[in-house]
Short mmCIF file of C-alpha atoms in Angstrom, two decimals:
data_model
loop_
_atom_site.label_atom_id
_atom_site.label_comp_id
_atom_site.label_asym_id
_atom_site.label_seq_id
_atom_site.Cartn_x
_atom_site.Cartn_y
_atom_site.Cartn_z
CA MET F 1 -28.33 -72.43 6.74
CA LEU F 2 -28.89 -69.49 4.49
CA VAL F 3 -32.50 -70.71 3.95
CA LEU F 4 -32.88 -70.85 7.73
CA ILE F 5 -31.43 -67.45 8.20
CA SER F 6 -33.69 -65.99 5.44
CA ALA F 7 -36.74 -67.53 7.00
CA ILE F 8 -35.78 -66.03 10.51
CA ILE F 9 -35.40 -62.57 8.91
CA TYR F 10 -38.69 -62.87 6.96
CA LEU F 11 -40.73 -64.02 9.87
CA GLY F 12 -39.14 -61.82 12.35
CA GLN F 13 -38.85 -58.61 10.17
CA ASP F 14 -41.08 -56.80 12.68
CA LEU F 15 -37.98 -57.00 15.00
CA VAL F 16 -35.27 -57.23 12.42
CA VAL F 17 -36.05 -54.11 10.51
CA PRO F 18 -36.37 -51.59 13.33
CA LEU F 19 -33.44 -53.07 15.08
CA SER F 20 -31.22 -53.01 12.13
CA LEU F 21 -32.21 -49.42 10.99
CA ALA F 22 -31.56 -48.40 14.74
CA THR F 23 -28.17 -50.07 14.59
CA LEU F 24 -27.26 -47.94 11.40
CA ILE F 25 -28.41 -44.71 13.08
CA ALA F 26 -26.67 -45.70 16.22
CA ILE F 27 -23.24 -46.42 14.41
CA LEU F 28 -23.71 -42.98 12.59
CA LEU F 29 -24.24 -41.12 15.85
CA ILE F 30 -21.42 -42.79 17.89
CA PRO F 31 -18.83 -40.05 16.79
CA VAL F 32 -21.33 -37.27 17.76
CA CYS F 33 -21.89 -38.91 21.14
CA GLN F 34 -18.09 -39.29 21.82
CA TRP F 35 -17.48 -35.65 20.77
CA LEU F 36 -20.20 -34.53 23.12
CA GLN F 37 -18.77 -36.63 25.92
CA LYS F 38 -15.18 -35.18 25.33
CA LYS F 39 -16.79 -31.73 25.82
CA GLY F 40 -17.94 -32.78 29.30
CA ILE F 41 -21.51 -33.65 28.70
CA PRO F 42 -22.49 -36.90 30.43
CA LYS F 43 -23.39 -40.00 28.55
CA VAL F 44 -27.24 -39.95 28.62
CA PRO F 45 -27.50 -36.15 27.83
CA ALA F 46 -25.04 -36.67 24.84
CA ILE F 47 -27.02 -39.61 23.54
CA LEU F 48 -30.23 -37.50 23.84
CA ILE F 49 -28.79 -34.58 22.12
CA ALA F 50 -27.62 -36.58 19.24
CA LEU F 51 -30.94 -38.24 18.90
CA LEU F 52 -32.67 -34.85 18.98
CA ILE F 53 -30.37 -33.64 16.01
CA THR F 54 -31.41 -36.63 14.11
CA VAL F 55 -35.06 -36.37 14.87
CA ILE F 56 -35.08 -32.59 13.84
CA PHE F 57 -33.29 -33.57 10.50
CA ILE F 58 -35.58 -36.38 9.68
CA GLY F 59 -38.65 -34.38 10.98
CA GLY F 60 -37.64 -31.39 8.77
CA VAL F 61 -37.48 -33.60 5.58
CA ILE F 62 -40.84 -35.21 6.43
CA TRP F 63 -42.43 -31.79 7.34
CA PHE F 64 -41.21 -30.31 3.94
CA LEU F 65 -42.54 -33.30 1.89
CA SER F 66 -45.97 -33.15 3.81
CA SER F 67 -46.21 -29.45 3.11
CA GLN F 68 -45.44 -29.86 -0.50
CA VAL F 69 -48.08 -32.61 -0.82
CA ALA F 70 -50.69 -30.45 0.85
CA SER F 71 -49.93 -27.70 -1.51
CA PHE F 72 -50.02 -30.25 -4.45
CA LEU F 73 -53.63 -31.35 -3.33
CA GLN F 74 -54.77 -27.81 -3.09
CA ASP F 75 -54.48 -27.40 -6.82
CA SER F 76 -57.23 -30.12 -7.34
CA ASP F 77 -59.03 -28.06 -9.95
CA GLN F 78 -55.97 -27.58 -12.20
CA ILE F 79 -55.02 -31.28 -11.51
CA LYS F 80 -58.40 -32.40 -12.67
CA LYS F 81 -58.02 -30.24 -15.86
CA GLY F 82 -54.74 -31.75 -16.55
CA ILE F 83 -55.94 -35.38 -16.05
CA ASP F 84 -59.06 -34.62 -18.34
CA ALA F 85 -56.83 -33.24 -21.05
CA HIS F 86 -54.50 -36.23 -20.98
CA LEU F 87 -57.47 -38.57 -20.98
CA ASN F 88 -59.00 -37.00 -23.97
CA ASN F 89 -55.71 -37.17 -25.86
CA PHE F 90 -55.41 -40.85 -24.89
CA GLN F 91 -59.10 -41.58 -25.88
CA ASN F 92 -58.34 -39.94 -29.26
CA TRP F 93 -55.24 -42.00 -29.72
CA VAL F 94 -57.05 -45.26 -28.91
CA ARG F 95 -59.91 -44.29 -31.30
CA GLN F 96 -57.38 -43.79 -34.16
CA GLN F 97 -55.27 -46.89 -33.30
CA PHE F 98 -57.87 -49.39 -32.33
CA LYS F 99 -61.06 -48.06 -33.83
CA LEU F 100 -62.84 -47.96 -30.48
CA SER F 101 -65.52 -45.31 -30.01
CA PRO F 102 -65.65 -43.19 -26.84
CA ALA F 103 -68.57 -45.32 -25.65
CA GLU F 104 -66.81 -48.59 -26.07
CA GLN F 105 -63.82 -47.18 -24.23
CA GLN F 106 -66.13 -46.08 -21.40
CA ASP F 107 -67.44 -49.68 -21.13
CA LEU F 108 -63.87 -51.01 -20.84
CA LEU F 109 -62.95 -48.43 -18.23
CA GLN F 110 -66.13 -49.38 -16.16
CA GLN F 111 -65.19 -53.10 -16.24
CA ALA F 112 -61.68 -52.09 -15.17
CA GLY F 113 -63.13 -49.99 -12.36
CA ASN F 114 -65.23 -52.87 -11.18
CA SER F 115 -62.15 -55.06 -11.03
CA LEU F 116 -60.32 -52.33 -9.02
CA LYS F 117 -63.28 -52.23 -6.59
CA ASP F 118 -62.94 -55.94 -6.05
CA SER F 119 -59.21 -55.61 -5.30
CA GLY F 120 -59.59 -52.31 -3.34
CA LYS F 121 -60.69 -54.04 -0.13
CA SER F 122 -57.59 -56.17 0.10
CA ALA F 123 -55.43 -53.10 -0.89
CA LEU F 124 -57.12 -51.00 1.87
CA GLY F 125 -56.32 -53.80 4.39
CA GLY F 126 -52.84 -53.89 3.31
CA THR F 127 -52.50 -50.04 3.58
CA VAL F 128 -53.92 -50.21 7.02
CA ALA F 129 -51.55 -52.78 8.14
CA SER F 130 -48.46 -50.73 6.52
CA LEU F 131 -49.58 -47.74 8.48
CA LYS F 132 -49.66 -49.67 11.75
CA ASN F 133 -46.21 -51.14 11.03
CA MET F 134 -44.93 -47.57 10.39
CA LEU F 135 -46.22 -46.27 13.58
CA VAL F 136 -44.50 -49.13 15.45
CA LEU F 137 -41.33 -48.46 13.61
CA ILE F 138 -41.49 -44.70 14.45
CA THR F 139 -42.05 -45.63 18.06
CA LEU F 140 -39.39 -48.32 18.47
CA LEU F 141 -36.55 -46.62 16.30
CA PRO F 142 -35.55 -43.95 18.85
CA ILE F 143 -35.89 -46.36 21.77
CA TYR F 144 -33.63 -48.95 20.07
CA THR F 145 -31.22 -46.23 18.95
CA PHE F 146 -30.85 -44.88 22.45
CA LEU F 147 -30.38 -48.24 24.11
CA LEU F 148 -27.82 -49.38 21.35
CA LEU F 149 -25.90 -46.10 21.97
CA TYR F 150 -26.03 -46.46 25.73
CA TYR F 151 -24.87 -50.04 25.73
CA ARG F 152 -22.53 -49.95 22.88
CA SER F 153 -19.39 -50.84 25.10
CA LEU F 154 -21.24 -53.80 26.53
CA ILE F 155 -22.36 -54.98 23.04
CA ARG F 156 -18.85 -54.70 21.74
CA GLN F 157 -17.36 -56.69 24.65
CA PHE F 158 -20.05 -59.34 24.17
CA LEU F 159 -19.10 -59.73 20.52
CA ILE F 160 -15.58 -60.20 21.38
CA ASP F 161 -16.34 -62.73 24.14
CA VAL F 162 -18.95 -64.88 22.08
CA PHE F 163 -16.24 -65.47 19.50
CA SER F 164 -13.72 -66.61 21.98
CA ASN F 165 -12.35 -69.20 19.62
CA ALA F 166 -11.07 -66.40 17.36
CA PRO F 167 -8.19 -64.03 18.28
CA LYS F 168 -9.69 -61.08 20.22
CA LYS F 169 -7.50 -58.64 18.17
CA ARG F 170 -9.04 -59.97 14.84
CA VAL F 171 -12.58 -59.59 16.19
CA ALA F 172 -11.95 -56.09 17.52
CA GLU F 173 -10.61 -55.25 14.05
CA ILE F 174 -13.76 -56.58 12.42
CA ILE F 175 -15.92 -54.62 14.74
CA GLY F 176 -13.84 -51.37 14.24
CA GLU F 177 -13.69 -51.75 10.47
CA SER F 178 -17.41 -52.58 10.19
CA ARG F 179 -18.25 -49.49 12.17
CA ILE F 180 -16.00 -47.15 10.04
CA VAL F 181 -17.56 -48.54 6.86
CA VAL F 182 -21.18 -48.11 8.00
CA GLN F 183 -20.37 -44.56 9.29
CA ALA F 184 -18.67 -43.68 5.93
CA TYR F 185 -21.54 -45.20 3.94
CA MET F 186 -24.23 -43.54 5.92
CA PHE F 187 -22.63 -40.03 5.88
CA GLY F 188 -21.82 -40.55 2.10
CA LEU F 189 -25.58 -41.21 1.56
CA ILE F 190 -26.53 -37.92 3.31
CA ILE F 191 -23.97 -36.04 1.15
CA GLU F 192 -25.22 -37.78 -1.93
CA MET F 193 -28.93 -37.05 -1.17
CA ILE F 194 -27.99 -33.26 -0.74
CA ILE F 195 -26.14 -33.14 -3.95
CA VAL F 196 -28.86 -34.93 -6.06
CA ALA F 197 -31.57 -32.74 -4.44
CA VAL F 198 -29.68 -29.57 -5.39
CA LEU F 199 -28.83 -30.65 -8.99
CA SER F 200 -32.41 -31.94 -9.54
CA ALA F 201 -33.91 -28.62 -8.14
CA VAL F 202 -31.65 -26.54 -10.36
CA GLY F 203 -32.63 -28.70 -13.43
CA PHE F 204 -36.38 -28.57 -12.75
CA LEU F 205 -36.27 -24.84 -12.02
CA LEU F 206 -34.62 -24.13 -15.34
CA ILE F 207 -37.16 -26.02 -17.35
CA GLY F 208 -39.99 -24.45 -15.39
CA ILE F 209 -41.49 -27.59 -13.85
CA LYS F 210 -44.17 -26.92 -11.20
CA TYR F 211 -43.31 -28.14 -7.59
CA ALA F 212 -39.57 -28.25 -8.76
CA ILE F 213 -38.19 -28.23 -5.13
CA PHE F 214 -40.65 -30.93 -3.94
CA LEU F 215 -39.87 -33.23 -6.91
CA ALA F 216 -36.16 -32.68 -6.25
CA VAL F 217 -36.19 -33.71 -2.73
CA PHE F 218 -38.64 -36.54 -3.59
CA CYS F 219 -35.98 -37.82 -6.20
CA ALA F 220 -33.14 -37.36 -3.57
CA VAL F 221 -34.96 -39.34 -0.84
CA PHE F 222 -35.84 -42.28 -3.23
CA ASN F 223 -32.29 -42.27 -4.55
CA LEU F 224 -31.40 -43.69 -1.14
CA LEU F 225 -32.54 -47.09 -2.50
CA PRO F 226 -29.68 -48.37 -4.67
CA TYR F 227 -30.42 -48.74 -8.41
CA VAL F 228 -34.14 -48.90 -8.17
CA GLY F 229 -34.82 -45.80 -6.16
CA MET F 230 -34.41 -43.25 -8.88
CA LEU F 231 -36.40 -45.31 -11.32
CA ILE F 232 -39.31 -45.34 -8.99
CA ALA F 233 -38.89 -41.66 -8.37
CA SER F 234 -38.70 -40.84 -12.17
CA ILE F 235 -42.04 -42.77 -12.75
CA LEU F 236 -43.78 -40.87 -9.82
CA CYS F 237 -42.35 -37.50 -10.99
CA VAL F 238 -43.66 -38.21 -14.59
CA LEU F 239 -47.08 -38.98 -13.14
CA ILE F 240 -47.19 -35.89 -10.97
CA THR F 241 -46.02 -33.74 -13.92
CA LEU F 242 -48.80 -35.13 -16.12
CA THR F 243 -51.35 -34.02 -13.70
CA THR F 244 -49.94 -30.48 -13.41
CA SER F 245 -48.99 -29.72 -16.99
CA GLN F 246 -50.69 -30.23 -20.34
CA GLN F 247 -47.48 -29.86 -22.26
CA PHE F 248 -45.83 -33.15 -23.22
CA SER F 249 -42.60 -31.35 -23.76
CA ASP F 250 -42.33 -30.84 -20.05
CA ILE F 251 -42.38 -34.69 -19.59
CA ILE F 252 -39.45 -34.90 -22.08
CA TRP F 253 -37.42 -32.15 -20.36
CA LEU F 254 -38.14 -33.67 -16.92
CA MET F 255 -36.66 -37.01 -18.21
CA VAL F 256 -33.70 -35.29 -19.56
CA VAL F 257 -32.95 -33.77 -16.18
CA VAL F 258 -33.57 -36.98 -14.34
CA LEU F 259 -31.27 -39.01 -16.64
CA LEU F 260 -28.59 -36.27 -16.45
CA VAL F 261 -28.57 -36.17 -12.68
CA GLN F 262 -28.62 -40.03 -12.57
CA PHE F 263 -25.64 -40.05 -14.94
CA ILE F 264 -23.69 -37.68 -12.80
CA ASP F 265 -24.71 -39.56 -9.55
CA ASN F 266 -23.60 -42.90 -10.96
CA ASN F 267 -20.38 -41.79 -12.51
CA ILE F 268 -19.12 -39.13 -10.20
CA ILE F 269 -20.98 -38.86 -6.97
CA MET F 270 -21.56 -42.42 -5.97
CA PRO F 271 -18.10 -43.77 -6.89
CA ARG F 272 -16.33 -40.96 -5.03
CA ILE F 273 -18.44 -40.37 -2.03
CA VAL F 274 -20.26 -43.80 -1.32
CA GLY F 275 -18.56 -46.30 -3.56
CA SER F 276 -15.03 -45.48 -2.30
CA LYS F 277 -16.12 -46.54 1.14
CA VAL F 278 -18.02 -49.73 0.28
CA LYS F 279 -16.07 -51.87 -2.05
CA LEU F 280 -18.83 -54.01 -3.50
CA ASN F 281 -19.27 -55.04 -7.07
CA ALA F 282 -22.56 -54.13 -8.83
CA LEU F 283 -23.84 -57.84 -9.42
CA MET F 284 -23.67 -58.70 -5.73
CA THR F 285 -25.14 -55.36 -4.80
CA ILE F 286 -28.22 -55.75 -7.05
CA ILE F 287 -28.69 -59.38 -5.88
CA GLY F 288 -28.41 -58.09 -2.18
CA VAL F 289 -30.94 -55.26 -2.89
CA VAL F 290 -33.49 -57.67 -4.47
CA ILE F 291 -33.17 -60.25 -1.73
CA GLY F 292 -33.43 -57.47 0.97
CA GLY F 293 -36.59 -56.23 -0.83
CA LEU F 294 -38.12 -59.64 -0.93
CA LEU F 295 -37.46 -60.32 2.82
CA CYS F 296 -38.18 -56.89 4.33
CA GLY F 297 -39.56 -54.56 1.65
CA ILE F 298 -38.23 -51.06 1.01
CA ALA F 299 -36.35 -51.07 4.51
CA GLY F 300 -34.65 -54.35 3.56
CA MET F 301 -33.37 -52.78 0.25
CA PHE F 302 -31.82 -50.01 2.12
CA ILE F 303 -30.35 -52.27 4.89
CA SER F 304 -28.89 -54.65 2.41
CA ILE F 305 -25.82 -52.59 1.30
CA PRO F 306 -24.28 -52.03 4.70
CA ALA F 307 -25.09 -55.59 5.67
CA ILE F 308 -23.25 -56.99 2.70
CA ALA F 309 -20.39 -54.61 3.39
CA ILE F 310 -20.13 -56.05 6.94
CA LEU F 311 -20.20 -59.56 5.47
CA LYS F 312 -17.39 -58.81 3.15
CA ILE F 313 -15.26 -57.56 6.05
CA ILE F 314 -15.99 -60.72 8.09
CA PHE F 315 -15.30 -63.02 5.06
CA ASP F 316 -12.08 -60.99 4.32
CA ARG F 317 -10.79 -61.70 7.98
CA VAL F 318 -11.85 -65.25 8.40
CA GLU F 319 -9.77 -68.08 6.93
CA GLY F 320 -11.64 -70.26 4.58
CA LEU F 321 -14.18 -67.48 3.64
CA GLN F 322 -11.88 -65.18 1.77
CA PRO F 323 -13.26 -66.42 -1.66
CA TRP F 324 -16.62 -65.21 -0.57
CA GLY F 325 -15.15 -61.84 0.31
CA ARG F 326 -13.57 -61.62 -3.15
CA LEU F 327 -16.91 -62.51 -4.71
CA LEU F 328 -18.59 -59.61 -3.07
CA GLY F 329 -15.62 -57.24 -3.68
CA ASP F 330 -14.84 -55.11 -6.62
CA GLU F 331 -12.63 -57.20 -8.96
CA GLU F 332 -10.98 -54.11 -10.40
CA ASN F 333 -9.98 -52.61 -6.96
CA THR F 334 -8.79 -55.96 -5.70
CA HIS F 335 -6.68 -56.46 -8.89
CA SER F 336 -5.12 -52.93 -8.65
CA LYS F 337 -4.36 -53.52 -4.83
CA ASN F 338 -2.69 -56.94 -5.69
CA LYS F 339 -0.65 -55.33 -8.39
CA ARG F 340 0.51 -52.60 -6.09
CA LEU F 341 1.55 -55.31 -3.50
CA LEU F 342 3.52 -57.20 -6.23
CA GLN F 343 5.30 -54.05 -7.19
CA ASN F 344 6.32 -53.10 -3.64
CA LYS F 345 7.35 -56.68 -2.94
CA LYS F 346 11.22 -56.77 -2.67
CA PRO F 347 12.86 -59.55 -4.82
CA ALA F 348 14.29 -62.48 -2.85
#
């Protein structure tokens, strides 16, 4: 069954990914729509206003990153000087360590360049396909989100009716609890992203790194990917700093700031803001992120955490599946909860 579900997700990811992302956004926007409707705004305008707020927020982040990238590319002369300086240092190191002359190094680089040209065509085709998928995602995401918000009552009733063998109260509790967990998780991610961006920006500005704000926002956005996002962002930040600075000490201080922010995020921000809402242990989280990435790429890595959280809620509520719920959950939190229950239990 698991293999069949995985195959369906992998083969149908063009439908699954935008629909899943739209579901997360729709769940996050339900309180906004409900608040607007309580103020007397009709259902459709309320949904459109909520979507507009979301588009403005996401569009603002994309616009900022795009403007910073454009500014980065304008400094092409300085970037070229930085790359040349680092290449010269690297060539000198290779010559000292491996006794290779600059001419021999140039021959090796030429051979590597020919290999890259051979693989470049397939990479270009993959890039074009990725851009096409991105355009489709951008087009479908607001449409799916609008329809999910508009038909949310119908979908909720469908889920209750389709599981007619189970008590309606239990199904309703699962739906309600899943919505609360996803809303808390998504809102927590937004708060976490803002805090990480501010901390990173302050650190980068203090050490005098160029494009400090851009790199800080870059780290915050990639940090949305659990466990691996900050690693990817760190590598890219190092590469960007290498092209804009000839001082190796800048790289050292950059990594110090990134590691410090990551430590604060993992030990303070994540447990209190995000982890307190999603009771999942690290092992199952990492496995879920890897599986999500294998099935649906970066989007699958992002979707995996709320998906596992919903599965845990279902497993905890369905008899016979509770062991799976305990496997996904945080053993320490579960042990503490059981201990409190035993302490509160009256002796017979």
